[in-house]
Coordinates of C-alpha atoms in Angstrom, one line a residue:
M4 CA -38.2 118.3 24.6
S5 CA -36.2 115.7 26.5
S6 CA -36.9 112.1 25.9
I7 CA -40.0 110.8 27.7
I8 CA -40.5 107.2 28.8
L9 CA -43.4 105.4 27.2
E10 CA -45.1 102.7 29.2
A11 CA -47.8 100.4 27.9
P12 CA -50.3 98.2 29.8
V13 CA -50.3 94.7 28.3
F14 CA -52.9 92.0 28.9
T15 CA -51.6 89.2 26.7
V16 CA -48.3 87.5 26.0
E17 CA -48.6 88.6 22.4
A18 CA -49.2 92.2 23.3
A19 CA -46.2 92.2 25.7
I20 CA -43.8 90.8 23.1
K21 CA -45.0 93.1 20.3
A22 CA -44.9 96.2 22.5
S23 CA -41.3 95.5 23.4
E24 CA -40.4 94.8 19.7
Y25 CA -42.1 98.1 18.6
G26 CA -40.1 100.2 21.0
I27 CA -42.2 100.6 24.2
N28 CA -39.8 101.4 27.1
R29 CA -41.6 99.6 29.9
L30 CA -44.5 97.2 30.3
E31 CA -47.3 97.2 32.9
L32 CA -48.2 93.5 32.9
C33 CA -51.9 92.8 33.8
S34 CA -54.6 90.3 33.4
D35 CA -58.4 90.9 32.7
F36 CA -58.7 93.9 30.4
L37 CA -62.4 94.3 31.0
E38 CA -61.8 94.9 34.7
G39 CA -59.2 97.5 34.0
G40 CA -56.3 95.1 35.1
E41 CA -55.8 92.5 37.7
T42 CA -52.8 90.5 38.9
P43 CA -51.3 88.3 36.1
T44 CA -50.0 84.8 36.5
V45 CA -46.5 84.0 37.7
G46 CA -46.1 81.9 34.6
T47 CA -46.8 84.8 32.3
L48 CA -44.2 87.0 34.0
K49 CA -41.6 84.2 34.1
Y50 CA -42.1 83.5 30.4
L51 CA -41.9 87.1 29.4
K52 CA -38.7 87.8 31.4
G53 CA -37.1 85.3 29.0
K54 CA -38.5 87.0 25.9
V55 CA -38.3 90.8 26.4
K56 CA -35.5 93.1 27.5
V57 CA -37.5 96.0 28.8
P58 CA -38.6 96.4 32.5
I59 CA -41.8 94.7 33.5
F60 CA -43.9 96.3 36.2
V61 CA -46.7 94.0 37.5
M62 CA -50.2 94.9 38.5
I63 CA -51.1 93.9 42.0
R64 CA -54.9 93.9 42.1
P65 CA -56.7 90.8 43.5
R66 CA -60.1 91.6 41.9
G67 CA -62.0 94.2 39.9
G68 CA -64.3 96.7 41.5
D69 CA -63.3 99.2 44.2
F70 CA -59.9 99.7 45.8
V71 CA -61.0 99.2 49.4
Y72 CA -59.5 95.8 50.4
T73 CA -60.1 93.4 53.2
N74 CA -57.2 92.2 55.4
D75 CA -57.4 88.9 53.6
E76 CA -57.1 90.6 50.2
L77 CA -54.1 92.7 51.4
Q78 CA -52.4 89.5 52.6
V79 CA -52.9 88.0 49.1
M80 CA -51.5 91.2 47.6
K81 CA -48.4 90.9 49.7
E82 CA -47.9 87.3 48.8
D83 CA -48.3 88.1 45.1
I84 CA -45.6 90.8 45.4
S85 CA -43.2 88.4 47.2
I86 CA -43.7 85.6 44.6
L87 CA -43.6 87.8 41.5
K88 CA -40.5 89.6 42.9
E89 CA -38.8 86.2 43.0
H90 CA -39.7 85.6 39.4
G91 CA -38.2 88.9 38.0
A92 CA -40.7 91.7 38.5
D93 CA -39.0 95.0 38.0
G94 CA -41.6 97.0 39.9
F95 CA -45.2 96.9 41.0
V96 CA -48.5 98.8 40.4
F97 CA -51.2 99.0 43.0
G98 CA -53.3 101.4 45.0
V99 CA -55.5 101.1 48.2
L100 CA -58.1 103.5 49.4
T101 CA -60.1 103.9 52.6
P102 CA -63.9 103.6 52.6
K103 CA -64.0 107.4 52.7
G104 CA -62.0 107.7 49.4
E105 CA -58.7 108.7 50.9
V106 CA -55.3 107.0 50.3
N107 CA -54.9 104.1 52.8
I108 CA -51.4 105.0 53.9
G109 CA -50.9 102.1 56.3
A110 CA -51.9 99.5 53.7
C111 CA -49.9 101.0 51.0
E112 CA -46.8 101.2 53.2
Q113 CA -47.2 97.5 53.9
L114 CA -47.2 96.7 50.2
I115 CA -44.3 98.9 49.5
E116 CA -42.4 97.2 52.3
A117 CA -43.2 93.9 50.7
A118 CA -41.7 95.2 47.4
E119 CA -38.3 95.5 49.2
G120 CA -37.0 98.5 47.3
L121 CA -38.5 97.8 43.9
P122 CA -40.3 100.9 42.5
C123 CA -44.0 101.1 43.0
T124 CA -46.6 103.0 41.0
F125 CA -49.9 104.2 42.5
H126 CA -52.4 103.4 39.8
R127 CA -55.7 105.0 38.9
A128 CA -57.2 104.3 42.3
F129 CA -55.8 107.8 42.6
D130 CA -58.5 109.0 40.2
A131 CA -61.2 107.4 42.4
S132 CA -60.0 109.3 45.5
R133 CA -61.9 112.2 47.1
N134 CA -59.3 114.9 46.7
L135 CA -56.5 114.5 44.1
E136 CA -54.2 117.2 45.6
K137 CA -54.5 115.7 49.1
S138 CA -54.0 112.2 47.7
L139 CA -50.8 113.4 45.9
E140 CA -49.3 114.3 49.2
A141 CA -50.4 111.0 50.8
V142 CA -48.9 108.9 47.9
I143 CA -45.6 110.8 48.2
E144 CA -45.6 110.1 52.0
C145 CA -46.1 106.4 51.3
G146 CA -43.0 106.2 49.2
F147 CA -44.4 105.6 45.7
R148 CA -42.2 106.5 42.7
R149 CA -45.0 107.5 40.4
I150 CA -48.7 108.1 40.0
L151 CA -50.7 106.9 37.0
T152 CA -53.6 109.3 36.5
S153 CA -56.2 110.7 34.1
G154 CA -56.7 113.7 36.3
G155 CA -59.7 112.3 38.0
K156 CA -61.7 112.0 34.8
N157 CA -62.4 109.1 32.4
T158 CA -59.6 110.1 30.0
V159 CA -56.5 112.3 29.9
T160 CA -58.3 114.6 27.5
E161 CA -61.0 115.3 30.1
G162 CA -58.5 115.6 33.0
F163 CA -55.9 117.5 31.0
E164 CA -55.9 120.7 33.2
M165 CA -55.9 118.8 36.4
I166 CA -52.9 116.7 35.2
K167 CA -51.0 119.9 34.4
K168 CA -51.8 121.1 37.9
L169 CA -50.6 117.9 39.4
L170 CA -47.4 118.0 37.3
D171 CA -46.7 121.5 38.6
K172 CA -47.5 120.6 42.2
A173 CA -45.5 117.4 42.2
G174 CA -42.4 118.9 40.7
N175 CA -39.5 116.5 41.2
R176 CA -41.0 114.8 44.3
I177 CA -42.8 112.1 42.3
I178 CA -43.4 111.2 38.7
I179 CA -46.9 112.1 37.4
M180 CA -47.6 109.7 34.5
P181 CA -50.7 110.6 32.4
G182 CA -52.6 107.6 31.3
G183 CA -56.2 106.5 30.4
G184 CA -57.2 107.3 26.8
M185 CA -53.8 108.9 26.3
K186 CA -53.3 110.4 22.8
P187 CA -50.0 111.5 21.1
E188 CA -51.3 115.0 20.5
L189 CA -51.6 115.6 24.2
V190 CA -47.9 115.0 25.0
E191 CA -46.7 118.4 23.9
G192 CA -49.1 120.4 26.0
L193 CA -48.3 118.3 29.1
A194 CA -44.6 118.6 28.5
E195 CA -44.9 122.4 28.6
T196 CA -44.9 122.1 32.4
G197 CA -41.3 120.9 32.3
N198 CA -42.2 118.0 34.6
L199 CA -43.5 115.4 32.2
K200 CA -41.1 112.4 32.3
E201 CA -43.4 109.4 31.4
V202 CA -46.6 108.6 29.7
H203 CA -48.8 105.5 29.8
A204 CA -50.6 104.4 26.6
S205 CA -52.0 101.0 25.6
C206 CA -51.7 101.5 21.8
K207 CA -54.1 98.5 21.7
V208 CA -55.7 96.8 18.7
W209 CA -58.0 93.8 18.4
R210 CA -56.9 91.3 15.8
K211 CA -59.0 88.5 14.4
S212 CA -58.6 85.2 16.2
A213 CA -56.9 82.3 14.4
S214 CA -59.9 80.1 15.3
E215 CA -61.9 79.1 12.2
Y216 CA -65.0 78.3 14.1
W217 CA -67.1 79.8 17.0
N218 CA -70.4 78.4 18.1
P219 CA -72.9 81.1 17.1
N220 CA -75.1 80.2 20.0
L221 CA -72.5 80.7 22.7
E222 CA -71.4 83.9 24.5
L223 CA -68.6 83.5 27.0
S224 CA -67.5 87.1 27.0
A225 CA -69.0 90.2 28.7
V226 CA -68.3 91.8 25.3
P227 CA -69.6 89.2 22.8
E228 CA -68.3 91.1 19.8
N229 CA -64.7 90.6 21.0
Q230 CA -64.9 87.0 21.9
D231 CA -63.5 85.9 18.6
K232 CA -60.7 88.5 18.7
V233 CA -57.3 88.8 20.5
L234 CA -56.0 91.9 22.2
S235 CA -52.7 93.0 20.8
V236 CA -50.6 96.2 20.2
S237 CA -50.7 98.5 17.2
K238 CA -47.3 99.3 15.7
E239 CA -48.7 102.4 14.1
E240 CA -49.9 103.8 17.4
V241 CA -46.6 103.0 19.2
E242 CA -44.7 104.8 16.4
K243 CA -47.0 107.9 16.8
F244 CA -46.1 108.1 20.5
L245 CA -42.4 107.5 19.9
R246 CA -42.3 110.4 17.6
V247 CA -43.8 112.8 20.2
T248 CA -41.8 111.4 23.2
G249 CA -38.5 112.0 21.5
K250 CA -37.6 108.3 21.0

């Protein structure tokens, strides 16, 4: 099996630095883990560009929830792309749908144009679309370089057969990057298609906070059990993926 690129979504500065140190090939920089990723701060990107050597693709998502955006939100997304590009973004990750659940080709083309040639990934808005095979063709038409997908299901395990189908259908026209509950043991089966070039895995771990005190009567997180923890990256999980991706 030829070498496969391993991308990790990172939501903290610590996770980004550790992922790079442990051998991750590319970072997807996001904020707000509980919303599944939103646009990170310019300061975070600028700082990390001075700390890591691997490419950093930046999530462009102005809010959580659906992927049907107003014109105001699309203008903000274009502004974010322009500003983050100036501060070293190596690529962008976004996706826009119509109210009917189809790829919003016009909106996506505007955002790709704003990226001015930097590679763009259509994220898991793809999995929320009405018809994955039809969406595949629309995403290719827009000019995206890759699609992040769990095969229209909650996890890659559940969407395994659809992902294989998409890999076959896409061929060399676009990269299909499995992600969403990705496991090392799934790589071999997907690679059998001959078209698997990249995988997306968080390899996340929660570590105990350095804080020695937390008010027991206060809950500031939607997941209270994690409010005294910090999201990081597991070296062991990264190593498992590196072994099966040929790194």
